[in-house]
Coordinates of C-alpha atoms in Angstrom, one line a residue:
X679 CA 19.6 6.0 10.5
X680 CA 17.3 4.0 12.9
X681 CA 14.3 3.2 11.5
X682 CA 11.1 2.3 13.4
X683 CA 8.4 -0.7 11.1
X684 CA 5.0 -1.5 12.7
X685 CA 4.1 -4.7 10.6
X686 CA 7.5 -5.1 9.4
X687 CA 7.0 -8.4 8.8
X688 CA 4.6 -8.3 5.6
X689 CA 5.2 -8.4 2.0
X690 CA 6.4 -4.8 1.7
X691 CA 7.3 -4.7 5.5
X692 CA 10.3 -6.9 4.1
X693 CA 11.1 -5.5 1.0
X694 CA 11.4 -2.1 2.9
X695 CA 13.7 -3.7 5.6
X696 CA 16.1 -5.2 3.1
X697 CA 16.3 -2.3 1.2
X698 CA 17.3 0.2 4.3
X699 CA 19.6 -2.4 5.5
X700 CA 21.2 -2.8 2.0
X701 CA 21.9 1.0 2.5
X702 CA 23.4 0.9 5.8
X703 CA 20.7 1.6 8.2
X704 CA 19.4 -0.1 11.4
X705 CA 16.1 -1.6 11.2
X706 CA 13.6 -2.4 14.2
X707 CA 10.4 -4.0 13.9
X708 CA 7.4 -3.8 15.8
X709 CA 5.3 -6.5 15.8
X710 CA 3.2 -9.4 17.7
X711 CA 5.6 -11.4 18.5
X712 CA 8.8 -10.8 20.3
X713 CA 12.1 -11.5 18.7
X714 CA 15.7 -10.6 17.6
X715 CA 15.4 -6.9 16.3
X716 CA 12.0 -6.7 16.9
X717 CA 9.7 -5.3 19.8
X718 CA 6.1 -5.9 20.2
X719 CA 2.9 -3.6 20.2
X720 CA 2.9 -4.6 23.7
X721 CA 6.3 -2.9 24.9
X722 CA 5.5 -0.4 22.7
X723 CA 2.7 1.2 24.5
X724 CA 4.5 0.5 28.0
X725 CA 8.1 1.5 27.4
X726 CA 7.2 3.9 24.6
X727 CA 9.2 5.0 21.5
X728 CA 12.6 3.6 21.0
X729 CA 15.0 6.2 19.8
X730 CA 14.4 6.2 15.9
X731 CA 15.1 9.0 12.9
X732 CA 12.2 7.3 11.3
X733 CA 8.8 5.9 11.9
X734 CA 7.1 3.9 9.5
X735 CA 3.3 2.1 10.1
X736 CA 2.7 -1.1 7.4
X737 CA 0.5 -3.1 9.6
X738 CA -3.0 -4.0 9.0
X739 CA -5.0 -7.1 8.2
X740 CA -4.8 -8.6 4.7
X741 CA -8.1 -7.0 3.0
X742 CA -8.3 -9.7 -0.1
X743 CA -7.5 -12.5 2.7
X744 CA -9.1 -15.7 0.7
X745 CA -9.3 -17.7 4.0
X746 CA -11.8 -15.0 5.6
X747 CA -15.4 -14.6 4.4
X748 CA -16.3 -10.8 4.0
X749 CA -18.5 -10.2 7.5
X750 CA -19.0 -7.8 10.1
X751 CA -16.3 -9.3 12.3
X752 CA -13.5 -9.1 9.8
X753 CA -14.7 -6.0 8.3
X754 CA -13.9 -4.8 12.5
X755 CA -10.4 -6.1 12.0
X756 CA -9.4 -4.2 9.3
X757 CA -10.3 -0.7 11.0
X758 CA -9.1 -2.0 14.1
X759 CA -5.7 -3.7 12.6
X760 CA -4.9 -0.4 10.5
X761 CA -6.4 2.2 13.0
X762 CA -5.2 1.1 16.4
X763 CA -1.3 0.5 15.4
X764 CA -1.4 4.0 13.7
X765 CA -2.7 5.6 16.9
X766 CA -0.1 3.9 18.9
X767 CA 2.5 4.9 16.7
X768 CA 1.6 8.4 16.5
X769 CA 0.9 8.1 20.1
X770 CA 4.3 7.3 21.2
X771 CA 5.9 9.3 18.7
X772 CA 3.2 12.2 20.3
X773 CA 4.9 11.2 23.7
X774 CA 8.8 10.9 22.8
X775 CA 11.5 13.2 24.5
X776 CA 13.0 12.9 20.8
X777 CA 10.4 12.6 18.2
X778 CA 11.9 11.1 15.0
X779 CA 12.6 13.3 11.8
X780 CA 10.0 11.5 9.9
X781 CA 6.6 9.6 10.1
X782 CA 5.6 7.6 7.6
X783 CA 2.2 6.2 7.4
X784 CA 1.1 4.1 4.0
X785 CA -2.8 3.8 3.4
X786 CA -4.2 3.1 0.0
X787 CA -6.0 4.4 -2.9
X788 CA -9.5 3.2 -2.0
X789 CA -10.4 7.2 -1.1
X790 CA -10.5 8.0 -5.1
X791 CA -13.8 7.3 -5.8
X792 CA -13.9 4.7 -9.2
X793 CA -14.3 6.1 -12.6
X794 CA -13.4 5.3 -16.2
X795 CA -12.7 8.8 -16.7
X796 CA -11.8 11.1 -13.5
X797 CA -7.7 11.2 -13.2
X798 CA -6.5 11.7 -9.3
X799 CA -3.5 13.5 -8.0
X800 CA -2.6 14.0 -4.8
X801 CA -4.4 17.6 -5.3
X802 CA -7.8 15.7 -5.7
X803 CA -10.5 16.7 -3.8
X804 CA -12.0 13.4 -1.6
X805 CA -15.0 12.8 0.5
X806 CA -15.6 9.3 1.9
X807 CA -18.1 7.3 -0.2
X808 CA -18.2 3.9 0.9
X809 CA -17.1 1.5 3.7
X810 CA -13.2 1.5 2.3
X811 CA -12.9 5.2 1.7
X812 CA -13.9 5.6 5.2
X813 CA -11.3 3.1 6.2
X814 CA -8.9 5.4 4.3
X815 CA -10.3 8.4 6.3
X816 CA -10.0 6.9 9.3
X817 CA -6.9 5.4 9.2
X818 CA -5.2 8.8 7.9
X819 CA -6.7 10.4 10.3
X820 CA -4.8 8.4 13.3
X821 CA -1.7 9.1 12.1
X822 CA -1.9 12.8 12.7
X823 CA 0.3 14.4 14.9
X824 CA -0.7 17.0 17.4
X825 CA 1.0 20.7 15.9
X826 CA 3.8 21.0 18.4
X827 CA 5.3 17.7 17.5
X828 CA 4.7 18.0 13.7
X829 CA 6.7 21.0 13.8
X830 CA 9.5 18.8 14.5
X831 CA 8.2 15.5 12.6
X832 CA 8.0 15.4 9.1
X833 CA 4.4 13.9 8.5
X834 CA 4.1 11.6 5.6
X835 CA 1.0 9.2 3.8
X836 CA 1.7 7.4 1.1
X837 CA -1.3 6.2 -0.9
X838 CA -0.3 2.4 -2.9
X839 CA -2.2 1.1 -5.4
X840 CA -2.4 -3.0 -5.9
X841 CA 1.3 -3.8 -5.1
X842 CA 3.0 -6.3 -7.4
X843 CA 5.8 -8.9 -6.2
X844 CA 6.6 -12.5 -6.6
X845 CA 6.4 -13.0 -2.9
X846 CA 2.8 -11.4 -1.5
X847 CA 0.5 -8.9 -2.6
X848 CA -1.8 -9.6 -5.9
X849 CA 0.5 -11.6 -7.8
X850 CA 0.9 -14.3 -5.0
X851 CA -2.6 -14.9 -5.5
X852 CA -3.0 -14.7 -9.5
X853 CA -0.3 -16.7 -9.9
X854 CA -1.1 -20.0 -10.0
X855 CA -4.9 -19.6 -12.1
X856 CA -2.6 -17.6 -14.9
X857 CA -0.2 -20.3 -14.7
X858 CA -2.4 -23.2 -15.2
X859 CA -3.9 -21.1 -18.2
X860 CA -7.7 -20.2 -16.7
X861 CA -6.5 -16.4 -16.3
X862 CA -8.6 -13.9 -17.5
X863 CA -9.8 -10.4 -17.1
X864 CA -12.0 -9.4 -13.9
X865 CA -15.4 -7.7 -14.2
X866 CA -15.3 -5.9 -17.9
X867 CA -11.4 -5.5 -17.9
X868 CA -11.7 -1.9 -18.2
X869 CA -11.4 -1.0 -15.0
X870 CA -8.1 1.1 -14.3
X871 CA -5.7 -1.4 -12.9
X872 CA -3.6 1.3 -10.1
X873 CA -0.1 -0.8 -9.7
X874 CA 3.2 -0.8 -8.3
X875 CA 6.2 -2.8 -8.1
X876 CA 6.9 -3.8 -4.6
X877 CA 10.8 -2.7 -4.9
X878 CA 9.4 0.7 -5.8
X879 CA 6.7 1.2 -2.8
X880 CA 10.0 0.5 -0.5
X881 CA 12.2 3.1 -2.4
X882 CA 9.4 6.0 -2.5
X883 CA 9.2 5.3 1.8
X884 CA 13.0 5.3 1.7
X885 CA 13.1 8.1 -0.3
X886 CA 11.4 10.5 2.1
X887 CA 12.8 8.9 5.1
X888 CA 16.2 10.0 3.8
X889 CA 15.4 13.1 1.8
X890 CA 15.3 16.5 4.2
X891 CA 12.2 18.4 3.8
X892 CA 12.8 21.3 1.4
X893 CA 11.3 23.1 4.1
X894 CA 10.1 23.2 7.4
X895 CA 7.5 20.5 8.6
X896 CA 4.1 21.9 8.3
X897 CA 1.0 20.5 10.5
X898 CA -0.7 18.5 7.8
X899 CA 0.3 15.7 6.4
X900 CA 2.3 15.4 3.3
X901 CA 0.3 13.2 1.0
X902 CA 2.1 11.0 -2.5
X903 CA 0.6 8.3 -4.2
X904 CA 2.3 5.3 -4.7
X905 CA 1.6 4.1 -7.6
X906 CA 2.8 3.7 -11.0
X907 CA 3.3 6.4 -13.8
X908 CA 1.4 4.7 -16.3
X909 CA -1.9 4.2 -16.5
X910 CA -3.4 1.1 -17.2
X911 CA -6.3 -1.2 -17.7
X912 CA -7.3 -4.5 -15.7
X913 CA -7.3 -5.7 -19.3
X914 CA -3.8 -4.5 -20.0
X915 CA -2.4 -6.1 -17.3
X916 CA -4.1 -9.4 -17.8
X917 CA -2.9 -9.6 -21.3
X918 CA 0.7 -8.4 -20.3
X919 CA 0.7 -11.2 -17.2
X920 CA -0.9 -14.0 -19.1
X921 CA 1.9 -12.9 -22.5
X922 CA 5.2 -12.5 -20.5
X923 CA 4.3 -16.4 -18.6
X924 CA 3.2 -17.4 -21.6
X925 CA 0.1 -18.4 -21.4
X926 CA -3.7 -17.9 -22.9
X927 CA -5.6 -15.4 -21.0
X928 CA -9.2 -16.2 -22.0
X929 CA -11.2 -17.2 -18.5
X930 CA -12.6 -14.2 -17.9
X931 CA -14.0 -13.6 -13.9
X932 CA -17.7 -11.9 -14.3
X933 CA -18.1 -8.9 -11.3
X934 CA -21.5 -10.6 -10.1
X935 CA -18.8 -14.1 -9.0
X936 CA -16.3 -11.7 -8.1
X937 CA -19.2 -9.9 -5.6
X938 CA -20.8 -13.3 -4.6
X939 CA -16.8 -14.6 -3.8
X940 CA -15.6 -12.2 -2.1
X941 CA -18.6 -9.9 -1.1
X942 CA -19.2 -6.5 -3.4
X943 CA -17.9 -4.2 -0.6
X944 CA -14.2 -6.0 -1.2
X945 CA -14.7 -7.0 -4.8
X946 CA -14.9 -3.7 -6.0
X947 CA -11.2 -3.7 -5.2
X948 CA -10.7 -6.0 -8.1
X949 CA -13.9 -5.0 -10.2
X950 CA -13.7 -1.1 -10.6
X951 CA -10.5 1.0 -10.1
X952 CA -9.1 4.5 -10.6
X953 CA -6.6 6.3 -12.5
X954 CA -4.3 7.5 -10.2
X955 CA -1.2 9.8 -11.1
X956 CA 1.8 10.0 -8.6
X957 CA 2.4 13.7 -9.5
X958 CA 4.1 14.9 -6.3
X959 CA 5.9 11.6 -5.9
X960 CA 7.3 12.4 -9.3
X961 CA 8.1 16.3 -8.2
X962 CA 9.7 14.8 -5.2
X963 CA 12.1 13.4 -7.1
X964 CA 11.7 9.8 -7.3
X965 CA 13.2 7.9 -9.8
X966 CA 11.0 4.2 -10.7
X967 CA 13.1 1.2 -11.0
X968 CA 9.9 -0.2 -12.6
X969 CA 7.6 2.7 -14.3
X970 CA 5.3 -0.2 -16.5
X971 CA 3.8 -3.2 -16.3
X972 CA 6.5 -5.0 -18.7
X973 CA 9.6 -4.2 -16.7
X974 CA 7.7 -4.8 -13.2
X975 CA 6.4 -8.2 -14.4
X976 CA 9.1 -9.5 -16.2
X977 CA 11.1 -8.9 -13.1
X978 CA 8.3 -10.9 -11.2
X979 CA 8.1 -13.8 -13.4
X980 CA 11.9 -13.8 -13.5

């Protein structure tokens, strides 16, 4: 197959593009800067849609960013980063003379409202509560396609929790504080931590960008979350980090630093969390390479 990558240069950008072209298919990305196998946002709007089975949208600015300070201006970049290259996307694939098979758009969890209690399948009622769950909103909302083309196009959002890998996400971050031995749990630690391995985000878009549709496309997206099977606790995942490197866990982060870091509308991120069940990712069929936290971080510590 040909597969289409807005942001395919990011953490699960290339995790995604060496797992397709480990299985045989051709890989464009789109992205900023022009380059071999690679076309920008640019030629994108002007030439439109390159001929593609699949469509997949990744981009959007880095929301835990340490380098930016949480402020009107980049709070503006992440709608615009997320939003815009969704709405081109869908645009051109709106546009096409061939419309791929399958469009592919992965947002986040952020719409579940936090609780210690509430579980969340993909059946769960939502209404936007704050400034990230209208981001969600928002950016789902882009990638709709209008009902004659999503007769054709199979309409997919995949909802990720934190995503774990050696080489970006969370753990790029963590690493070096849990390695030095000043880890420790964020806020009261019992928060639900929503997770997933990196390899297993990539395999759950590969999965329905080569799995036919059981049945015919319907007008509304098809929503999964991407997350995990088990459900666990920041705390359980600080003490599972901190045991497989080897090292004390006993620095714990209080929320009102976390807020006064990285500003309470982000830090909430790390401070609160939900329980979030993948059950129609499950019903789909997907198998996890890495269904708990002791398999997926003992693959990341190596």
């Amino acid at each position: 197959m040909k597969i289409l990558i807005g942001g395919g240069s990011g953490f699960v950008g290339r995790e995604l593009t060496r797992l397709l072209k480990t299985k045989g298919h051709e890989v464009t990305v789109v992205s900023r800067q022009p380059g071999p196998g690679k076309i920008t946002w640019t030629e994108l709007e002007s030439s439109g849609l390159p001929v593609c089975d699949g469509a997949v949208n990744l981009s959007g600015e880095n929301i835990m960013n340490p380098l930016r300070w949480w402020n009107d201006s980049y709070k503006k970049d992440l709608f615009s980063s997320r939003i815009d290259t969704t709405k081109a996307l869908s645009g051109a694939i709106a546009s096409s003379p061939s419309p791929p098979r399958s469009w592919v758009l992965v947002s986040g969890v952020a719409c579940y409202q936090p609780s210690l209690t509430a579980q969340y399948t993909e059946d769960s009622p939502w209404t936007p509560f704050d400034l990230l769950s209208n981001l969600v909103k928002e950016w789902e909302a882009a990638a709709e396609l209008p009902e004659n083309v999503a007769q054709t196009t199979r309409q997919v959002v995949i909802r990720p929790g934190a995503v774990l890998g050696r080489d970006g996400g969370a753990i790029k971050q963590m690493w070096l504080p849990f390695w030095l031995g000043v880890g420790g749990t964020l806020g009261s630690g019992r928060q639900p931590f929503p997770w997933i391995h990196v390899a297993d985000l990539a395999g759950i878009i590969a999965h329905f960008l080569e799995t036919p549709p059981e049945a015919a496309p319907t007008a509304s997206p098809q929503v999964y979350n991407g997350v995990a099977p088990s459900l666990n606790t920041n705390y359980e995942f600080t003490k599972e980090f901190g045991r497989i490197l080897n090292r004390p866990t006993v620095f714990p982060v209080p929320a009102f630093m976390m807020n006064a870091l990285l500003g309470s509308e982000r830090a909430v991120i790390l401070t609160q969390g939900q329980k979030v069940i993948p059950k129609r990712t499950l019903e789909a069929g997907y198998q996890y390479k890495y269904p708990d936290l002791s398999s997926a971080l003992k693959e990341i510590v190596g």
